[in-house]
Coordinates of C-alpha atoms and ligand atoms in Angstrom, one line a residue:
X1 CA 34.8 31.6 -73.4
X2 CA 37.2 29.9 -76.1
X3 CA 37.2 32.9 -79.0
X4 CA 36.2 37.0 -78.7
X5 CA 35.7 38.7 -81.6
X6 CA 35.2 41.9 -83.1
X7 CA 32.8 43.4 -85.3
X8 CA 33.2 47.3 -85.8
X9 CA 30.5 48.8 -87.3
X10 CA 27.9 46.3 -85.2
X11 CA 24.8 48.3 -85.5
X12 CA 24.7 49.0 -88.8
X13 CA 23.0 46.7 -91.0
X14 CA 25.5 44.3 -92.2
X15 CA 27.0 44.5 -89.1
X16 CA 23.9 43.9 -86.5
X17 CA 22.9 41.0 -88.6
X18 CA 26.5 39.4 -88.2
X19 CA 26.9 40.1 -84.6
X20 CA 23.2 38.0 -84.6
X21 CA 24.7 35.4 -86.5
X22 CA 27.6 34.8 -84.3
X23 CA 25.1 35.1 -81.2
X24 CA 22.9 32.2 -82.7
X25 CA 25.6 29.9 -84.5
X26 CA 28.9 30.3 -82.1
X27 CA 29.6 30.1 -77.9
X28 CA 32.2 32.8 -78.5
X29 CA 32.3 36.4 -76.9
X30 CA 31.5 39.4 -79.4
X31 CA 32.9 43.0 -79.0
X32 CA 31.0 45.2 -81.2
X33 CA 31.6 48.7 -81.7
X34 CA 29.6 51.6 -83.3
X35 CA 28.7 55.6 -83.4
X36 CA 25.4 55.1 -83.6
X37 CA 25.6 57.9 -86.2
X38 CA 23.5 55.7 -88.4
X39 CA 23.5 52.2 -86.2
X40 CA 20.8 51.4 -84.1
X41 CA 21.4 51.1 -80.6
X42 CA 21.3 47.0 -79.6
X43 CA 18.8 47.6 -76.9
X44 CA 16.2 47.5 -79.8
X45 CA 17.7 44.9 -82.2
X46 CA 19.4 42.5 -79.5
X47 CA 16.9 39.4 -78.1
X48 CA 19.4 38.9 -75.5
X49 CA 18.5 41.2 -72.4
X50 CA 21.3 43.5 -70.5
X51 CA 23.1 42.1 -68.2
X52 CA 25.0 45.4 -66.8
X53 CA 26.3 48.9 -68.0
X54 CA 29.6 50.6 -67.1
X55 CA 31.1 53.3 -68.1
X56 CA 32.9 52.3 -71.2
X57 CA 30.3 49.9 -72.5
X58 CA 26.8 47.4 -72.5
X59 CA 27.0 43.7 -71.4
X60 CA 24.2 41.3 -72.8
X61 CA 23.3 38.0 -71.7
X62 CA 24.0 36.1 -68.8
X63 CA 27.2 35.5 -69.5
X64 CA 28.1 38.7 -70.7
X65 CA 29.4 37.2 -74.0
X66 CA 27.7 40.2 -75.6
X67 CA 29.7 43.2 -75.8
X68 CA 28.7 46.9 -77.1
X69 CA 30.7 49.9 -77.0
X70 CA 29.5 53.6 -78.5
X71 CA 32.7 54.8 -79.5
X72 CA 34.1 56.0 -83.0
X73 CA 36.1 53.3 -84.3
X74 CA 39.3 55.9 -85.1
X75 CA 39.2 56.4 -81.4
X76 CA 39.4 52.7 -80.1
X77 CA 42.1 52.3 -83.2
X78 CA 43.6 55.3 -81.3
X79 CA 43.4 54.0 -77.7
X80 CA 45.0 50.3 -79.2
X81 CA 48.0 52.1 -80.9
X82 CA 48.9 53.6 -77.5
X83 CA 47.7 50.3 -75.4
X84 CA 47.5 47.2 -76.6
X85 CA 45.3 45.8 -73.8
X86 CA 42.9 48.5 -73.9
X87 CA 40.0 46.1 -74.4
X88 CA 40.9 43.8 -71.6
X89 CA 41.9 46.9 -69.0
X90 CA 38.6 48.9 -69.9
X91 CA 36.4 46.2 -70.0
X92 CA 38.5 43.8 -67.6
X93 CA 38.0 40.8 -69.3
X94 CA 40.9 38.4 -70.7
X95 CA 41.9 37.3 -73.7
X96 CA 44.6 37.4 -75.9
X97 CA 43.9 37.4 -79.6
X98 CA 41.1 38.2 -81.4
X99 CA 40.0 34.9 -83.3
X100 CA 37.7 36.6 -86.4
X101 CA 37.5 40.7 -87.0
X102 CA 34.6 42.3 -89.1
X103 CA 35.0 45.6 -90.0
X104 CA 32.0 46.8 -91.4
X105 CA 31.9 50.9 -89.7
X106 CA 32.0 53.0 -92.9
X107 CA 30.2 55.9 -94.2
X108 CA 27.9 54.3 -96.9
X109 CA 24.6 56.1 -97.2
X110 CA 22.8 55.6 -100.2
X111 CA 23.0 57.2 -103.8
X112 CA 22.3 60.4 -102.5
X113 CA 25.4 60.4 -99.6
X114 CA 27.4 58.6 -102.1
X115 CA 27.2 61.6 -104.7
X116 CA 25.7 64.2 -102.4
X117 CA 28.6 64.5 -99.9
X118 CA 31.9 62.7 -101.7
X119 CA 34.3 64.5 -98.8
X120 CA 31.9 62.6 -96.3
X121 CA 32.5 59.5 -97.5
X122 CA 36.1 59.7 -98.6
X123 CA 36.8 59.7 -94.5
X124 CA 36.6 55.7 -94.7
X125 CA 39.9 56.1 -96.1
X126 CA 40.8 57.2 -92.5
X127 CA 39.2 54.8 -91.0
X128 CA 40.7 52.5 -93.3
X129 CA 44.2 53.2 -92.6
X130 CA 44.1 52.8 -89.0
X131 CA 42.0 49.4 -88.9
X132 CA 44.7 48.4 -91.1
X133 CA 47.2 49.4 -88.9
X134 CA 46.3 48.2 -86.5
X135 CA 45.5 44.6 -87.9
X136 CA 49.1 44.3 -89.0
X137 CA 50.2 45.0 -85.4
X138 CA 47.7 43.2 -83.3
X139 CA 47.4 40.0 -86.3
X140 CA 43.7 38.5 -85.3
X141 CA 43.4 35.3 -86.4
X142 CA 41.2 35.8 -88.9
X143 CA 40.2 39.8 -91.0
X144 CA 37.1 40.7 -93.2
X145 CA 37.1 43.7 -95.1
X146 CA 33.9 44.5 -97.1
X147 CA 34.5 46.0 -100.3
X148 CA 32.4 47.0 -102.8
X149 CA 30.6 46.7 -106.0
X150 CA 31.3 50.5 -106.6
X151 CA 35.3 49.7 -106.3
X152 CA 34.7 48.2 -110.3
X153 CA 35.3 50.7 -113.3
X154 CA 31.9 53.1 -114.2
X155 CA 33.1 52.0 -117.7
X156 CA 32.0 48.6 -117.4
X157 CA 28.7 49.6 -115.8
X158 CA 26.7 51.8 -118.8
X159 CA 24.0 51.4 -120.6
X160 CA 25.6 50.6 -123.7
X161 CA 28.2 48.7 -121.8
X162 CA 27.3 46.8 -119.3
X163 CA 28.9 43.2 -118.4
X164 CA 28.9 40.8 -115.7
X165 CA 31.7 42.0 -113.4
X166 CA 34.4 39.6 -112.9
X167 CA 36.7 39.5 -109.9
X168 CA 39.5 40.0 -112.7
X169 CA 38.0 43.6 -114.0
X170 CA 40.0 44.7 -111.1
X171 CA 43.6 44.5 -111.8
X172 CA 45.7 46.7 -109.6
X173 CA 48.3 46.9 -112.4
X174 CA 45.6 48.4 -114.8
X175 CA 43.7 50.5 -113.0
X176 CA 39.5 51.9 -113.8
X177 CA 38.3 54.2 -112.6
X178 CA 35.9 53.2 -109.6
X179 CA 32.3 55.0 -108.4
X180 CA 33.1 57.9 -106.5
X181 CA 34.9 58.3 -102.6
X182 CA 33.0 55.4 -101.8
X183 CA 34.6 53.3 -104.9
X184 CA 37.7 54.7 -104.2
X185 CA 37.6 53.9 -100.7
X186 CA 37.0 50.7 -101.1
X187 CA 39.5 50.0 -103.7
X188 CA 42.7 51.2 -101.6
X189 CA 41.1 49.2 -98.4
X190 CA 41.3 46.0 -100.8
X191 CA 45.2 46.9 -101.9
X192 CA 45.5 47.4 -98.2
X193 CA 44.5 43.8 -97.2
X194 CA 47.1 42.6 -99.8
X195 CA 49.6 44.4 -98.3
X196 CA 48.5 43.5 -94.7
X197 CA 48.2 39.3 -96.4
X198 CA 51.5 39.7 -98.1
X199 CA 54.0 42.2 -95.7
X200 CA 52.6 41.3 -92.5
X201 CA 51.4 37.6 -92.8
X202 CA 47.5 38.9 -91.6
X203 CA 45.1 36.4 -93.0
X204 CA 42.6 38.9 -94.2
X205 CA 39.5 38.0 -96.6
X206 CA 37.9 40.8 -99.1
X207 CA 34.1 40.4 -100.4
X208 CA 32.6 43.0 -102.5
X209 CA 28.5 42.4 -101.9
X210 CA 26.5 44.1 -104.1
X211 CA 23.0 45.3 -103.7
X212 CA 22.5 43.8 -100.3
X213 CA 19.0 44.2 -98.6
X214 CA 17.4 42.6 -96.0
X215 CA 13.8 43.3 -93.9
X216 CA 15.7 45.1 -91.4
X217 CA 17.5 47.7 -93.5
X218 CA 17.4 51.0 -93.3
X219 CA 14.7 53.4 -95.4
X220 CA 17.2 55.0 -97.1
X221 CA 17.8 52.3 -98.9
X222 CA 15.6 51.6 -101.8
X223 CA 14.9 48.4 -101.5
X224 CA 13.0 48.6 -97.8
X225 CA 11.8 51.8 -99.1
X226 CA 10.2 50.3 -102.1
X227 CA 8.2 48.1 -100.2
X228 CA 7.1 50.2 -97.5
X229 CA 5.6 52.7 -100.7
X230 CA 4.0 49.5 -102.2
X231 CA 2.5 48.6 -99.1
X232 CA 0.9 52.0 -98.8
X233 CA -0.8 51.2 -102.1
X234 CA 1.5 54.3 -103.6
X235 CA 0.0 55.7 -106.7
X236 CA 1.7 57.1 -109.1
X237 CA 4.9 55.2 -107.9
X238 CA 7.7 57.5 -107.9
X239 CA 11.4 55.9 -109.1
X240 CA 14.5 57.9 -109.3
X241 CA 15.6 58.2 -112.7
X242 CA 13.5 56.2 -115.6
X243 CA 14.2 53.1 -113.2
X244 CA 15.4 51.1 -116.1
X245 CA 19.0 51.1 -113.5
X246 CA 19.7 47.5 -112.9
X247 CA 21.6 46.1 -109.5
X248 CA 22.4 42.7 -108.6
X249 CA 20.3 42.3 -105.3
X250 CA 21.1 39.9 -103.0
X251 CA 19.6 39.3 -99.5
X252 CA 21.9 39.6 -96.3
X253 CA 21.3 36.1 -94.8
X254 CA 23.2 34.9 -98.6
X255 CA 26.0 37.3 -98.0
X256 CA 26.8 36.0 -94.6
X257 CA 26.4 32.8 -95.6
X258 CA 29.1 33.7 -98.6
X259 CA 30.9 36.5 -96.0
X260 CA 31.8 33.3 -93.5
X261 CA 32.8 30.4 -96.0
X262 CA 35.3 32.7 -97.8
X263 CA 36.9 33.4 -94.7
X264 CA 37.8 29.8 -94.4
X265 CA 39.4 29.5 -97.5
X266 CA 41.0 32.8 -98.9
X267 CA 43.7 34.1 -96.4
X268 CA 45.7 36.3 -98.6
X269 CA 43.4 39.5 -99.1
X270 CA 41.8 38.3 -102.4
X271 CA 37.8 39.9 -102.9
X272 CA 35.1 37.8 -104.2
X273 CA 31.8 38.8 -105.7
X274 CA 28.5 38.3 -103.5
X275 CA 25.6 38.9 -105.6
X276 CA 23.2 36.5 -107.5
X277 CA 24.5 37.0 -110.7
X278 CA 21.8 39.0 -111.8
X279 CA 20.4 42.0 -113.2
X280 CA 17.3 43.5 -112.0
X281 CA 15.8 46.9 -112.8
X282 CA 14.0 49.0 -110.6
X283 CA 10.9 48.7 -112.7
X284 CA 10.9 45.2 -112.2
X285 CA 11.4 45.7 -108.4
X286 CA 8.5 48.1 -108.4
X287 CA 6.7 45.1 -110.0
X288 CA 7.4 42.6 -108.0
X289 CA 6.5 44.7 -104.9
X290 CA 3.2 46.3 -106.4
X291 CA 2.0 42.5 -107.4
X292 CA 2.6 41.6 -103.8
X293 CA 0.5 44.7 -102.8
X294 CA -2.2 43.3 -105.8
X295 CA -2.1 47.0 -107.6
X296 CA -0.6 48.0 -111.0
X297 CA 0.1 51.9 -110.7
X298 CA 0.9 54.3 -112.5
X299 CA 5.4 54.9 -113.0
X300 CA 6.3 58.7 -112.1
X301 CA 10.0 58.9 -113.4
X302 CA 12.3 61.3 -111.3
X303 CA 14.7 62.5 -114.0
X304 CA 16.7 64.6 -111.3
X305 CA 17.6 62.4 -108.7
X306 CA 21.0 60.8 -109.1
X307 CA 20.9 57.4 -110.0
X308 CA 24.3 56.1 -110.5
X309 CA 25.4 53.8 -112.9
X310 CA 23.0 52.0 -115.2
X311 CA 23.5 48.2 -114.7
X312 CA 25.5 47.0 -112.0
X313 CA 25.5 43.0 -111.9
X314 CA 28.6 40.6 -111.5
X315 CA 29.4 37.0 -112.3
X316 CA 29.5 34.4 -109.9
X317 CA 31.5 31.5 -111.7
X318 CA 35.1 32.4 -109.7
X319 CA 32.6 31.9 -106.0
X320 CA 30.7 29.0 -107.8
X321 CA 34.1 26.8 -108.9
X322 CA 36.0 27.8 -106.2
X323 CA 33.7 27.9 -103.0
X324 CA 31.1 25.8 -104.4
X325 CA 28.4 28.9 -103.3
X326 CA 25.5 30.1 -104.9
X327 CA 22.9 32.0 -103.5
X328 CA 19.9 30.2 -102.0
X329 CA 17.7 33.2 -101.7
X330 CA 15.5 34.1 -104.9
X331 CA 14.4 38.0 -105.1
X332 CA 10.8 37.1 -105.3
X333 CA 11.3 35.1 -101.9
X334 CA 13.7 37.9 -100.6
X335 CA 11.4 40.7 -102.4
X336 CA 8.7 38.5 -99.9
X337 CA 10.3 38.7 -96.5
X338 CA 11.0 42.7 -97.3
X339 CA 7.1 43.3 -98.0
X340 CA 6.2 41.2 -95.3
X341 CA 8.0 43.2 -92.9
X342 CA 6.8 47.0 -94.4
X343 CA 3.4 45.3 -94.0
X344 CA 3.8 44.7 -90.4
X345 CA 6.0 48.2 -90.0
X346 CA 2.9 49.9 -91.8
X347 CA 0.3 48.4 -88.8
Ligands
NAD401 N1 24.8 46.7 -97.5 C1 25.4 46.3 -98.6 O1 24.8 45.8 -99.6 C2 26.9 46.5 -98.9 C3 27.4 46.4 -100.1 C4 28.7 46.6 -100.4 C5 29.6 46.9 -99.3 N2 29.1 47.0 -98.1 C6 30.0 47.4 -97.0 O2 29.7 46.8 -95.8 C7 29.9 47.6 -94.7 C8 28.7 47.8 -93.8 O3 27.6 48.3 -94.6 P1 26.2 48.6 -94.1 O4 25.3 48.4 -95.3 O5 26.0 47.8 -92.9 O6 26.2 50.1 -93.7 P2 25.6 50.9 -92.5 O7 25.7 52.3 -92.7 O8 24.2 50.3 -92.1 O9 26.6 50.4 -91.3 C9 27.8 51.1 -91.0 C10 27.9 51.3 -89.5 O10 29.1 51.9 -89.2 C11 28.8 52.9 -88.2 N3 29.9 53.9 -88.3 C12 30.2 54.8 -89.3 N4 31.3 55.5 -89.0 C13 31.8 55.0 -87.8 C14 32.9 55.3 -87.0 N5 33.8 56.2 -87.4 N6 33.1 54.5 -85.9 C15 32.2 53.6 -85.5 N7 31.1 53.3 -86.2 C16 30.9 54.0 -87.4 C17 27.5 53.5 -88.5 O11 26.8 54.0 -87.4 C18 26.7 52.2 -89.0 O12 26.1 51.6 -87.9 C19 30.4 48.9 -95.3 O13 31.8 48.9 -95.3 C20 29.9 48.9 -96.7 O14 30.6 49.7 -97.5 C21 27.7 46.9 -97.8

């Protein structure tokens, strides 16, 4: 096997459709790791059956390219600060770099984890700090930190002041004030990659998605969630807050697609924009779902349930003249695949 690599994080959503990706599009082995306090356990996402189970971990395919350990990521951070082979002497297997790292295990949630339990989500900052850790020590070829959407000012996100957000409305010199934990979080792990870029010569690549969704995504999410009401014909159709809240959706297949060209061209910690450059309200989500679904209902507003900013959307110009991306995914074709899948989930 030429390359390993690592995704942390592997059965969460972002990450079980990058370990995919790397199973379908590269020969390479892939250690993934996860809690499986929200990921989903590979047996059940994985079209590659199991090839045998130890102690310390699960081994898919044939050639056992596939690798999946339950652990907390602090731990296996913990393990490599005290041994730097622990992957090869657990798992006895050789190699000696990895070649790309994804870290994508985080405590995201939804709305309601974001601004429901802050202290929760401020421990990415510990995970944080020991990924980056050990990154400077162990120096991958090759790092990807996701970032955020919620690391940009709240000011620049209101109703009465909403712009496209540009990679320059974060300037580490003049700092906003970012959404919550989670924004904060996300905002030291990209002055982390700098430092890791600039101190310790890591080449390490930020992206800050923003609404991401996909047919596989979890109910929480409002997106899949959406859909799945829409296909039960829902009526009235219940949004939180008056649903005029705008995002910037973009489908997961675009942001890999984004995720894996950046990395061969920004080394030095830098964080693009993955979105479509686009508002969209939840109202018009409803819409487009309910259409699919051939219904008009009736809109039930949910004034207490916490919404979050108003209008969340970025600008893509810096990704557009730089990387020569653009998304290829429209929502109504994304908004598709999503319904398709609650319809077959619903039978
Ligand atoms: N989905 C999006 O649109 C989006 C947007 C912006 C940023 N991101 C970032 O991308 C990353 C992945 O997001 P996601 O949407 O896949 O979230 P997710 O919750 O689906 O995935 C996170 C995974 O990490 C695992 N995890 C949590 N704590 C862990 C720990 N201590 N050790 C091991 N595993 C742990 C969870 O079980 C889960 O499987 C996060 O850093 C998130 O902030 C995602």
């Amino acid at each position: 096997m030429s390359k390993t690599h690592l995704v942390s994080g592997g059965c969460g959503f972002v990450g079980r459709n990058m370990v995919k990706r790397l199973l379908k599009n590269t020969e390479d082995r892939i250690i993934f790791i996860d809690d499986l306090s929200v990921g989903i356990h590979p047996d059940s996402w994985l079209d590659v059956p199991k090839s045998k189970s130890t102690e310390s971990a699960s081994f898919y395919g044939e050639d056992e390219r596939l690798i999946f350990i339950e652990d907390d990521f602090r731990n296996t951070l913990h393990h490599l600060k005290v041994n730097e082979n622990y992957f090869q002497e657990t798992l006895d297997i050789s190699f000696e770099k990895f070649a790309d790292v994804f870290h994508f295990a985080a405590i995201v949630g939804g709305r309601a984890k974001i601004d429901g339990d802050p202290m929760m989500v401020a421990l990415d900052l510990s995970i944080d700090a020991e990924f980056f850790y050990w990154i400077c020590r162990h120096k991958p070829e090759r790092v990807l930190y996701p970032s955020s959407s919620a690391a940009y000012p709240v000011d620049l996100q209101t109703d009465t002041n909403a712009i496209a957000l540009s990679e320059s409305d974060i300037d580490f010199a003049r700092m906003g004030q970012p959404d919550m934990t989670y924004g904060w979080s996300k905002l030291t792990g990209e002055y982390l990659a700098h430092i890791a870029a600039k101190y310790y010569g890591v080449s390490v690549t930020c992206i800050r998605p923003f609404s991401g969704y996909g047919e596989d995504q979890d109910l929480t999410y409002p997106i899949p969630a959406i859909a799945a009401r829409a296909a039960s014909k829902e009526n009235p159709f219940e949004v939180w807050g008056t649903g005029k809240q705008g995002r910037d959706f973009v489908h997961i297949d675009d942001v890999l697609d984004c995720t894996l060209l950046a990395m061969e061209k920004i080394k030095d910690g830098r964080a693009i924009n993955i979105g479509q450059g686009r508002l969209t309200s939840f109202l018009e989500i409803i819409d487009i779902f309910t259409d699919f679904a051939g219904y008009k209902p009736t809109i039930k507003p949910l004034l207490d349930k916490p919404v979050g900013v108003h209008s969340r959307y970025c600008n893509m110009d810096w990704v557009k003249e730089n990387l020569g991306w653009e998304p290829s995914i429209s929502i109504r074709e994304g908004m598709r695949r999503v319904y398709e899948k609650a319809v077959e989930n619903k039978s």
